PDB file of C-alpha atoms in Angstrom:
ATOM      1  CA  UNK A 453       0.000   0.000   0.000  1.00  0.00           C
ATOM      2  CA  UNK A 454       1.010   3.498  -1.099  1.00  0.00           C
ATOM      3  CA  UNK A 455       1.569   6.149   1.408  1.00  0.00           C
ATOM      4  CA  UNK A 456      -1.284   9.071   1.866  1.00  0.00           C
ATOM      5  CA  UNK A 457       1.858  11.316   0.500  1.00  0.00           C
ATOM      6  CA  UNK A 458       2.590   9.334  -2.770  1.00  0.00           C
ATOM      7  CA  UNK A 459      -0.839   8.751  -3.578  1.00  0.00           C
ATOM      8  CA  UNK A 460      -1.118  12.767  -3.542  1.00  0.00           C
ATOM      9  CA  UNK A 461       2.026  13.343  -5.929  1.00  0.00           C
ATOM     10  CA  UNK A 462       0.973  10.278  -8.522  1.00  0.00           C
ATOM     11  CA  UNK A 463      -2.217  12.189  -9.085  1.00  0.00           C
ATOM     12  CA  UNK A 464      -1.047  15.448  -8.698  1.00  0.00           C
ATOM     13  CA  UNK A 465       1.626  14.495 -11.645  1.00  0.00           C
ATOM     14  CA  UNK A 466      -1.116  13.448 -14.022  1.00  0.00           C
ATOM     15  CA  UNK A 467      -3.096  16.277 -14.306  1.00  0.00           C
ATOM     16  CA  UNK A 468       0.237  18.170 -14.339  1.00  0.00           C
ATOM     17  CA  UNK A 469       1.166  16.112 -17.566  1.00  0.00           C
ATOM     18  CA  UNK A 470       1.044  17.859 -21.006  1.00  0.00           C
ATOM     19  CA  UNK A 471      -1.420  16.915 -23.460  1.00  0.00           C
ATOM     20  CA  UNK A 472      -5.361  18.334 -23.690  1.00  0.00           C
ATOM     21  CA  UNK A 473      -7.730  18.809 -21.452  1.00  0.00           C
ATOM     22  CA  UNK A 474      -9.683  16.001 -22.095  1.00  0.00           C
ATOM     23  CA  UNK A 475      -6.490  13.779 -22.438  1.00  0.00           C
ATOM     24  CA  UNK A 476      -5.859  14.661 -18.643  1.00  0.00           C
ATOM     25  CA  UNK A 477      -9.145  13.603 -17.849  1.00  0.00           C
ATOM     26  CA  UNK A 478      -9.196  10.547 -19.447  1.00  0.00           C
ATOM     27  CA  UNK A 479      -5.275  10.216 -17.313  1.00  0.00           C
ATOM     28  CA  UNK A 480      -6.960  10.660 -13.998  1.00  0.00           C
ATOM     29  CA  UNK A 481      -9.543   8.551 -14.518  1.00  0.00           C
ATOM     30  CA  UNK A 482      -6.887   5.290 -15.461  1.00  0.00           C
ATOM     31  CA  UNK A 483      -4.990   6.998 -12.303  1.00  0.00           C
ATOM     32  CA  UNK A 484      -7.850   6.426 -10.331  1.00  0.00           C
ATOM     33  CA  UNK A 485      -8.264   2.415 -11.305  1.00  0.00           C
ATOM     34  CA  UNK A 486      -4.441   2.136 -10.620  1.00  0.00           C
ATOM     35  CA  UNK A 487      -4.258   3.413  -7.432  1.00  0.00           C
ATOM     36  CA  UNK A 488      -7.777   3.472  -5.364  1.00  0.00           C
ATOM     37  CA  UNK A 489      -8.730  -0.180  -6.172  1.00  0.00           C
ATOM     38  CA  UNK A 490     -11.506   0.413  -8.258  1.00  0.00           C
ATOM     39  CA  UNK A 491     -12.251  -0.818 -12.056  1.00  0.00           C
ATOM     40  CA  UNK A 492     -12.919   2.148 -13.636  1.00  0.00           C
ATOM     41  CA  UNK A 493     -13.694   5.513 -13.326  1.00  0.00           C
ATOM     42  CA  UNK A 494     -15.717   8.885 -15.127  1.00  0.00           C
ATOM     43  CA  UNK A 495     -16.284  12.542 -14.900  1.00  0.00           C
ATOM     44  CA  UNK A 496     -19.454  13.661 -15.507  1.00  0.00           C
ATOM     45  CA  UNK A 497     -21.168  16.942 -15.575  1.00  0.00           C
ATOM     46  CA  UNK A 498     -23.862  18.436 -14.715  1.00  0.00           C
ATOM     47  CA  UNK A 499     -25.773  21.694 -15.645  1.00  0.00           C
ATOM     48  CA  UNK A 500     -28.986  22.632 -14.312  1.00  0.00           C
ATOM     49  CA  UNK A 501     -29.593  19.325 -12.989  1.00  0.00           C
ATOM     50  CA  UNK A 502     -29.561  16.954 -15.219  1.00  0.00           C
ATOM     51  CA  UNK A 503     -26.548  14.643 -16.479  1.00  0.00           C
ATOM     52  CA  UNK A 504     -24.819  16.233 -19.603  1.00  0.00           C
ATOM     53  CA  UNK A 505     -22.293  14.386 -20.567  1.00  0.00           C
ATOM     54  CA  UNK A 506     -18.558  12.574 -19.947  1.00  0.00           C
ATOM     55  CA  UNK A 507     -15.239  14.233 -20.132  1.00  0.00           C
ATOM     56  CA  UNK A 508     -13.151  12.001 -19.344  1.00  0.00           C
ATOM     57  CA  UNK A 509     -12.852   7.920 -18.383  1.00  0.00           C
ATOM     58  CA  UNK A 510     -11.126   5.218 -17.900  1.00  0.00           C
ATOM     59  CA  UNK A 511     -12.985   2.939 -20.719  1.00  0.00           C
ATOM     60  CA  UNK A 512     -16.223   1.971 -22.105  1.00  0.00           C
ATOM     61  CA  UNK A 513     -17.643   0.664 -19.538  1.00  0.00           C
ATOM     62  CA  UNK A 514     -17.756   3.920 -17.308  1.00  0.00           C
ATOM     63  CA  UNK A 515     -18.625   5.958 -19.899  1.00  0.00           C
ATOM     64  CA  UNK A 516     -21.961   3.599 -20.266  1.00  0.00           C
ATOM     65  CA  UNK A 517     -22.159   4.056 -16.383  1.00  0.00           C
ATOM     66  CA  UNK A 518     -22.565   7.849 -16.862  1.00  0.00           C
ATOM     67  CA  UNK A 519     -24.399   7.282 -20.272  1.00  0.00           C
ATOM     68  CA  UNK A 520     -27.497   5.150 -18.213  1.00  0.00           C
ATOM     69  CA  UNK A 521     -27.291   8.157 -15.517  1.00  0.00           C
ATOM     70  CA  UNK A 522     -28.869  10.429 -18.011  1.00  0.00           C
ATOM     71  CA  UNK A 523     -30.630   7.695 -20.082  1.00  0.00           C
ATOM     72  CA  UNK A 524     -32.750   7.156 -16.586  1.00  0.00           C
ATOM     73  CA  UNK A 525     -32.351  10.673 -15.284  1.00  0.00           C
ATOM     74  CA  UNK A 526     -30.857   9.182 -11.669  1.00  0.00           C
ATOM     75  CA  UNK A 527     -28.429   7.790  -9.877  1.00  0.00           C
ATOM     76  CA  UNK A 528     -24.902   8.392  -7.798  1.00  0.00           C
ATOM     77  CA  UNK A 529     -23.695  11.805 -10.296  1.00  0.00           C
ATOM     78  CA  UNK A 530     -26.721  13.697  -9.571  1.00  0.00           C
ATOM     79  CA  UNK A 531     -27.476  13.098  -6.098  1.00  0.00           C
ATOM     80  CA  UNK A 532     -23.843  13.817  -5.303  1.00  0.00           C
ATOM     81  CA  UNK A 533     -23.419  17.354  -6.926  1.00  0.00           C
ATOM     82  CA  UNK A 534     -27.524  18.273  -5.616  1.00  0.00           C
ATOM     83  CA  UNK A 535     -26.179  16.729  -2.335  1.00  0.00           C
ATOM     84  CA  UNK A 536     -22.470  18.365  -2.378  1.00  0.00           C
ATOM     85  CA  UNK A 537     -20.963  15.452  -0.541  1.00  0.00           C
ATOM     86  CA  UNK A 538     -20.204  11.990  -1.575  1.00  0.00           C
ATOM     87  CA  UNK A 539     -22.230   9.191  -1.920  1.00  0.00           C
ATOM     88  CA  UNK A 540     -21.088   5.958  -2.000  1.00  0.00           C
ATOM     89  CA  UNK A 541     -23.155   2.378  -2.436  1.00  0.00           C
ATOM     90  CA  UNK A 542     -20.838  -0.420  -1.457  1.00  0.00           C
ATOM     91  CA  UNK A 543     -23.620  -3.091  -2.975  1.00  0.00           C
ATOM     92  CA  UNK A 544     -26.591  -2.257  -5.367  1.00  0.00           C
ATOM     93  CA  UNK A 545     -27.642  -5.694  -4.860  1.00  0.00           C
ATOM     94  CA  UNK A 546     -28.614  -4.728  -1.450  1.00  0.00           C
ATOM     95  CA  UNK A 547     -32.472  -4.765  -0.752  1.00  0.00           C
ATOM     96  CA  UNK A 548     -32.334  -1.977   1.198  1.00  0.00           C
ATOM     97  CA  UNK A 549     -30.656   0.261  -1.817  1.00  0.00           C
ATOM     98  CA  UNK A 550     -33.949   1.588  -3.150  1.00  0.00           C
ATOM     99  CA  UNK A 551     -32.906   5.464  -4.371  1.00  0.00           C
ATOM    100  CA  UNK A 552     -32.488   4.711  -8.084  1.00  0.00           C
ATOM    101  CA  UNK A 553     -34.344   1.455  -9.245  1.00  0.00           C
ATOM    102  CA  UNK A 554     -33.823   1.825 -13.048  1.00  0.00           C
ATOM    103  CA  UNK A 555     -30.431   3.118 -12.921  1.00  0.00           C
ATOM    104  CA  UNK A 556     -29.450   0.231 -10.704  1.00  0.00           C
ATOM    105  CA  UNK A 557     -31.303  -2.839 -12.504  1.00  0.00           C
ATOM    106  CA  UNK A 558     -29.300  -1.855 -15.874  1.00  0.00           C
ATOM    107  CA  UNK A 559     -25.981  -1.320 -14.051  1.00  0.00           C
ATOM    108  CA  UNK A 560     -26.097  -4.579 -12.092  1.00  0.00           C
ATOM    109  CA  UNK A 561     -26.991  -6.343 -15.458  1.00  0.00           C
ATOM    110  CA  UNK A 562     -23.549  -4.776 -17.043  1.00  0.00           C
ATOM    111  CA  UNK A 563     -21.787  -6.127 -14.499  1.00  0.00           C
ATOM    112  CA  UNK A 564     -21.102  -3.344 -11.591  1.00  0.00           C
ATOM    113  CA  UNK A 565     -21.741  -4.578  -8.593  1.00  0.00           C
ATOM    114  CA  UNK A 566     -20.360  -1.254  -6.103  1.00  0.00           C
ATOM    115  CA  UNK A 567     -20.693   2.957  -7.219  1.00  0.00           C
ATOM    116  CA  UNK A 568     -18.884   6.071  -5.692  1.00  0.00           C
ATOM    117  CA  UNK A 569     -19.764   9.881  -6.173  1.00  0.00           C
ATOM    118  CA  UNK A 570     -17.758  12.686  -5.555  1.00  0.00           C
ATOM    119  CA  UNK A 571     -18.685  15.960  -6.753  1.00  0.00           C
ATOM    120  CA  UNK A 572     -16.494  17.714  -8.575  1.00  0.00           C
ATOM    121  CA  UNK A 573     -16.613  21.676  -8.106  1.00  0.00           C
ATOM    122  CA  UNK A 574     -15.429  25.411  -9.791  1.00  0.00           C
ATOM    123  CA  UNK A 575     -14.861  27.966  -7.502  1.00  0.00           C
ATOM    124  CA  UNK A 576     -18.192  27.398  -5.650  1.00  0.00           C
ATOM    125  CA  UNK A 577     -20.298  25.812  -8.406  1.00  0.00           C
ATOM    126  CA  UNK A 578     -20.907  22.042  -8.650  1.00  0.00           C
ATOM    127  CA  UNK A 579     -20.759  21.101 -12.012  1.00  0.00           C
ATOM    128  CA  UNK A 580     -20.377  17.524 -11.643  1.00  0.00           C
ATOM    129  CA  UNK A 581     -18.532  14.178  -9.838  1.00  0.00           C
ATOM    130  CA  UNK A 582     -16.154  11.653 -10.346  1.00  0.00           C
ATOM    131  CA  UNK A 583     -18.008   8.140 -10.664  1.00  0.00           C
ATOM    132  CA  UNK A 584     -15.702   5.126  -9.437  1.00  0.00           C
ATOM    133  CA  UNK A 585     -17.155   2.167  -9.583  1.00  0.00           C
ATOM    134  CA  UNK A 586     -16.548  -1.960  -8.681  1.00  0.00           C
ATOM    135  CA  UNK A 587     -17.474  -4.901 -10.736  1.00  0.00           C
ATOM    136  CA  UNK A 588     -17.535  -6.937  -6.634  1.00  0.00           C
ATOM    137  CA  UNK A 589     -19.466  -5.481  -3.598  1.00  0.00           C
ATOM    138  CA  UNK A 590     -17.182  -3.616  -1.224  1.00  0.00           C
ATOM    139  CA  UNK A 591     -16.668  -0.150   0.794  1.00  0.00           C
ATOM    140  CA  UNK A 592     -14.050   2.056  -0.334  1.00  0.00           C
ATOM    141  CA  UNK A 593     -11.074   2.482   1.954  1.00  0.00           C
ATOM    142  CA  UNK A 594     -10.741   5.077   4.145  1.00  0.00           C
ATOM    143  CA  UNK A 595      -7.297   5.893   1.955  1.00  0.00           C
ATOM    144  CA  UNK A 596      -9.222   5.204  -1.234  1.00  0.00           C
ATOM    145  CA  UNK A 597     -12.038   7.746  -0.561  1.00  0.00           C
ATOM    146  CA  UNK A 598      -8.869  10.134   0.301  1.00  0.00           C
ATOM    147  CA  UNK A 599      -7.493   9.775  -2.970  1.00  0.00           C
ATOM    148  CA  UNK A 600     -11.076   9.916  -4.714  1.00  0.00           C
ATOM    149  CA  UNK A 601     -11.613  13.055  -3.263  1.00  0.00           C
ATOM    150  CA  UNK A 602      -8.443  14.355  -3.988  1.00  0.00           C
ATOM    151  CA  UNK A 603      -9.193  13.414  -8.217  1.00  0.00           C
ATOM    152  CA  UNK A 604     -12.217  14.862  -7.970  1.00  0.00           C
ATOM    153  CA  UNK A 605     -10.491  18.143  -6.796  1.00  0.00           C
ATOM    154  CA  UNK A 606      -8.148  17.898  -9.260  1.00  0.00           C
ATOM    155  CA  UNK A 607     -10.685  17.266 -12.010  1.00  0.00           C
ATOM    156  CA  UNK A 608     -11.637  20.837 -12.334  1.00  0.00           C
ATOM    157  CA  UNK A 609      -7.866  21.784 -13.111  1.00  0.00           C
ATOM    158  CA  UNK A 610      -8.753  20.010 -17.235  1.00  0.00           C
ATOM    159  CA  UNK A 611     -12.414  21.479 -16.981  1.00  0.00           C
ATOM    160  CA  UNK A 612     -10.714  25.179 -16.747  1.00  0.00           C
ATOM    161  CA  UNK A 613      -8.168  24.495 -19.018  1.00  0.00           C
ATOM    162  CA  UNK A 614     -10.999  23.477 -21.186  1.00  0.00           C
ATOM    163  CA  UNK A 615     -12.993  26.414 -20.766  1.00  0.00           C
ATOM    164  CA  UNK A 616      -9.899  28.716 -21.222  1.00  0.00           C
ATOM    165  CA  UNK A 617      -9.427  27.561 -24.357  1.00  0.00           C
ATOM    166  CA  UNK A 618     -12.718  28.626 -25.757  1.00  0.00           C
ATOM    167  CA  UNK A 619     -12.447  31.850 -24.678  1.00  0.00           C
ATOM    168  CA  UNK A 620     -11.689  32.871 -27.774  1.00  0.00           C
ATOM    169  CA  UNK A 621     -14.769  31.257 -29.163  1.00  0.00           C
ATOM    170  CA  UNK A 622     -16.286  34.260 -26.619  1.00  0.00           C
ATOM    171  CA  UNK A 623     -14.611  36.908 -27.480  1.00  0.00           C
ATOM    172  CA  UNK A 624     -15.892  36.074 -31.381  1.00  0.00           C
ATOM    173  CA  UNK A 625     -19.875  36.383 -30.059  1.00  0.00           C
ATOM    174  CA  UNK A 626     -19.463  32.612 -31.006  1.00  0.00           C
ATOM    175  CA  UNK A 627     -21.508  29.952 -28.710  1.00  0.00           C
ATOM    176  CA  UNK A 628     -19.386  30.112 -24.790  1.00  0.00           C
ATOM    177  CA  UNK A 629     -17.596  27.433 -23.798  1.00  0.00           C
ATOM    178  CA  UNK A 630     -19.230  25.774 -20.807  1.00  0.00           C
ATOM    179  CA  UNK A 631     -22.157  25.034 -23.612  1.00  0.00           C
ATOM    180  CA  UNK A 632     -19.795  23.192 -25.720  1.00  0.00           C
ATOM    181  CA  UNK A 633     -18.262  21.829 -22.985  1.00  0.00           C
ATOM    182  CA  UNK A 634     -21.422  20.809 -21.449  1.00  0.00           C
ATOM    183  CA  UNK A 635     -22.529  19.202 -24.215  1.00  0.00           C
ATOM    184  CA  UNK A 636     -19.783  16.982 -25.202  1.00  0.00           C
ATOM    185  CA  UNK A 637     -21.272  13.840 -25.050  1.00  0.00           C
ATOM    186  CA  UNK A 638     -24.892  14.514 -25.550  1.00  0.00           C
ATOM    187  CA  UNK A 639     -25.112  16.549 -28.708  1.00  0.00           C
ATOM    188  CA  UNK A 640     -26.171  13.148 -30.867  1.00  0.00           C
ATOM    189  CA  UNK A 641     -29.429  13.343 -27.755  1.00  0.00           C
ATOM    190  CA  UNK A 642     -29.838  16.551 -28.981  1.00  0.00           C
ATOM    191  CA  UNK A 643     -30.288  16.305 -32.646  1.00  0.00           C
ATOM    192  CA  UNK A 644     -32.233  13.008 -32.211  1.00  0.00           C
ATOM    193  CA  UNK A 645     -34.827  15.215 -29.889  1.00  0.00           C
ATOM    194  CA  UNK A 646     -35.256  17.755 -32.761  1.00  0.00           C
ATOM    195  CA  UNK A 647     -35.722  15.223 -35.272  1.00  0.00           C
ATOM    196  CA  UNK A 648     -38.509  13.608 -32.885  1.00  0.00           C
ATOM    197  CA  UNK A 649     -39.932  17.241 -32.542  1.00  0.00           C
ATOM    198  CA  UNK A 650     -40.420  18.086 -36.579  1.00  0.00           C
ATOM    199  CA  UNK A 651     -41.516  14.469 -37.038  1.00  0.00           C
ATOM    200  CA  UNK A 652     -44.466  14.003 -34.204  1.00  0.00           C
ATOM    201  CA  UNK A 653     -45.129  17.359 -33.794  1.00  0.00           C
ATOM    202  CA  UNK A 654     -44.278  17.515 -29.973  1.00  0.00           C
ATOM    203  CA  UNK A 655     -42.523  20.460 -27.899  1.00  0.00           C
ATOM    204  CA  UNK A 656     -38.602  19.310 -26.878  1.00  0.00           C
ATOM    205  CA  UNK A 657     -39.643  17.836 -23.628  1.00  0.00           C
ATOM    206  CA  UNK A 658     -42.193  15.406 -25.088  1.00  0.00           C
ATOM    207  CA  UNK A 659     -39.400  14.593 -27.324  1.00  0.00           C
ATOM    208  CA  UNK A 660     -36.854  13.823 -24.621  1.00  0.00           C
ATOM    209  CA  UNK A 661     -39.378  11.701 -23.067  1.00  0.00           C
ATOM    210  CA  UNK A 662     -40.436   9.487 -25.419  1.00  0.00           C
ATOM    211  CA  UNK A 663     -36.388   8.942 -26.908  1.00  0.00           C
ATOM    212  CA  UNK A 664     -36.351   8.035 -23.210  1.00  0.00           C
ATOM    213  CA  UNK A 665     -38.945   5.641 -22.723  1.00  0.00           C
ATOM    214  CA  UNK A 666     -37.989   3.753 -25.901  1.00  0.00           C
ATOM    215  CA  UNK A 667     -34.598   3.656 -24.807  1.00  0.00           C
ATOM    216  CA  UNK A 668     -35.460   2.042 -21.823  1.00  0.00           C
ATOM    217  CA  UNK A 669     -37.790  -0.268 -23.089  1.00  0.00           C
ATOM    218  CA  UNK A 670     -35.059  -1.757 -25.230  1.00  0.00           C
ATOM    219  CA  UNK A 671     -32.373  -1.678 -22.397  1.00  0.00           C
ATOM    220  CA  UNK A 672     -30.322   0.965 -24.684  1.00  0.00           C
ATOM    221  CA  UNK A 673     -28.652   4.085 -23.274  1.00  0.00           C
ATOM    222  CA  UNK A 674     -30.486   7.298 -24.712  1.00  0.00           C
ATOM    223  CA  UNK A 675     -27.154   8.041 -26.576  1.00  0.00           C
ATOM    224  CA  UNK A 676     -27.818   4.681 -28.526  1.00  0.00           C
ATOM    225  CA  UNK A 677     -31.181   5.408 -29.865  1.00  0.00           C
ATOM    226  CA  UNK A 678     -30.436   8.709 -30.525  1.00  0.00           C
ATOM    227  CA  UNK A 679     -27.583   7.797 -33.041  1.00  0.00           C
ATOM    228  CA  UNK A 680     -30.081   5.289 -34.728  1.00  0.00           C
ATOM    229  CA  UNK A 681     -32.262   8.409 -35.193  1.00  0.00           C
ATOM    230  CA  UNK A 682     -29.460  10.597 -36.209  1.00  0.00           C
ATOM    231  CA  UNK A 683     -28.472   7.836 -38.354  1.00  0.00           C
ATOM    232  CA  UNK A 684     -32.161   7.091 -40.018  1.00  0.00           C
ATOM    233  CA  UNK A 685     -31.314   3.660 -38.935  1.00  0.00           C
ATOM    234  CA  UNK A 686     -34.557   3.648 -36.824  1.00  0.00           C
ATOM    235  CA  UNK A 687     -37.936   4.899 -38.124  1.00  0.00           C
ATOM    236  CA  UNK A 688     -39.873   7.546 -36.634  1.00  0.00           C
ATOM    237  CA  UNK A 689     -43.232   6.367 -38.237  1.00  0.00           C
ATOM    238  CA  UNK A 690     -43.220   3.328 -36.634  1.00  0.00           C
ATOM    239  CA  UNK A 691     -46.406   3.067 -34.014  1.00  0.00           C
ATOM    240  CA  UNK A 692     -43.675   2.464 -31.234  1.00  0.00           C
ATOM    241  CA  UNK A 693     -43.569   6.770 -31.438  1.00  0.00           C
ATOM    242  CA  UNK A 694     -46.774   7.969 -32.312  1.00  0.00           C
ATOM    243  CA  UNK A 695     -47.703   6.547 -28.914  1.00  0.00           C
ATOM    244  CA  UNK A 696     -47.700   8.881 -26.024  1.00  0.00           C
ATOM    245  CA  UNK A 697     -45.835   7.609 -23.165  1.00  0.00           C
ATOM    246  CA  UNK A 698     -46.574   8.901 -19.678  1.00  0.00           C
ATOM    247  CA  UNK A 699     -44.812  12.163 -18.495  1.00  0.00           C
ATOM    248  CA  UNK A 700     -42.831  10.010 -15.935  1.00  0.00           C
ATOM    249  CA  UNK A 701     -39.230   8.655 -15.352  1.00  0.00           C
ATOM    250  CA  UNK A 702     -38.829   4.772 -16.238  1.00  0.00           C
ATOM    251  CA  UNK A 703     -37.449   4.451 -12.765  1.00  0.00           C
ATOM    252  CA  UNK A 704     -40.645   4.901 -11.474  1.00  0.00           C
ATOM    253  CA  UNK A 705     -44.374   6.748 -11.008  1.00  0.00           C
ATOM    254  CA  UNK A 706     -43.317   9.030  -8.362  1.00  0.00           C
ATOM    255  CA  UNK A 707     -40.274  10.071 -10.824  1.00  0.00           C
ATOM    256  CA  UNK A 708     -40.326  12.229 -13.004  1.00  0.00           C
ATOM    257  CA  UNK A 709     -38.070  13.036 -16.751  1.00  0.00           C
ATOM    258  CA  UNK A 710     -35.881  16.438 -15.577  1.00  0.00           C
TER     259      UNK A 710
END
């Protein structure tokens, strides 16, 4: 086991590394699985609420984590930054871990077993958290949860560097750059709602609803059906859409789509 003190300068050296922002990210992420005994790790933000998108993981697998977060609008990202403290589910498989039902059914069925949220913060803003997570059940140690605290400090160090860099983009009267940064992952959700919008004839949240509710129904991320959209790979005339679903979250009746 690492000392409190190296675990602090192995971290501190990746985000200290050259390369771009999201490059770092995706570095302190892998740090993350190397040194805190957990299989992988994400940074996900936030805006308003609701789930945006990734910058920055450790592989597939956690960006999927983060991806089902917004699919079902719940689970460990969002409570953490609405919370501002950590929150941390050593077993979802526990009957007594009732917060996010749909989140946690699809996440168990890909395999993770444990989650960990700590928001990550700018100046006094949350914007989002660092999601760990385990494939076994298991508590994080009490040096583990130091170093995951630690990353997600250091997480905002690439977020500014991002936004810095599209200051320019400002100065222009072109779009700012916590929209583009906020949006990094999501923009595919994005088109695929307008597309449902000129092709039902329903406002943007109707749209978001119903991409959804069919997402869910086919246990796909929202991200998936909306490149099938983007794509024309799946139809939009098909009586699957013309259906209205019910104004709620899949995860349940008393929850409802932010």
């Amino acid at each position: 086991m690492i000392s409190d003190q190296q675990l602090r300068a192995e971290l501190g050296a990746v985000v200290s590394g050259a390369g771009t922002a999201l490059a770092v990210a995706d570095r302190l992420c892998q740090a993350c699985v190397g040194l805190l005994d957990v299989d992988g790790a994400s940074i996900s933000l936030t805006l308003d609420g609701t789930n945006r998108g990734t910058f920055g993981s450790s592989g597939d697998l956690s960006r999927r984590l983060d991806a089902l977060q917004f699919t079902f609008g719940e689970g460990p990202c969002l409570d953490a930054v609405r919370q501002g403290g950590p929150v941390l589910v050593a077993d979802l498989d526990d009957s007594a871990e009732t917060r996010w039902p749909a989140f946690t059914q699809a996440v168990l069925k890909a395999g993770i077993s444990a989650v960990f949220a700590l928001p990550v913060s700018l100046s006094a803003q949350r914007v989002g958290a660092l999601d760990m997570y385990r494939r076994r059940p298991g508590a994080l140690s009490g040096q583990a949860l130091t170093g995951g605290l630690l990353a997600a400090k250091l997480a905002a160090l690439p977020l500014l560097d991002m936004l810095a860099a599209h200051r320019a983009t400002v100065s222009r009267g072109e779009e700012d750059g916590w929209t583009q940064l906020s949006s990094l992952d999501r923009v595919e959700v994005y088109q695929a709602t307008g597309m449902i919008v000129a092709a039902l004839d329903v406002d943007a949240t109707e749209a978001l609803v119903r991409l959804r509710a069919h997402a869910y129904s086919r246990d796909l991320t929202a991200a998936e059906v909306a490149w099938q959209i983007v794509e024309r790979r799946l139809s939009l005339n098909s009586p699957d859409w013309q259906e209205t679903p019910h104004r709620q979250d899949p995860a349940g009746p008393d929850r409802r789509v932010p």
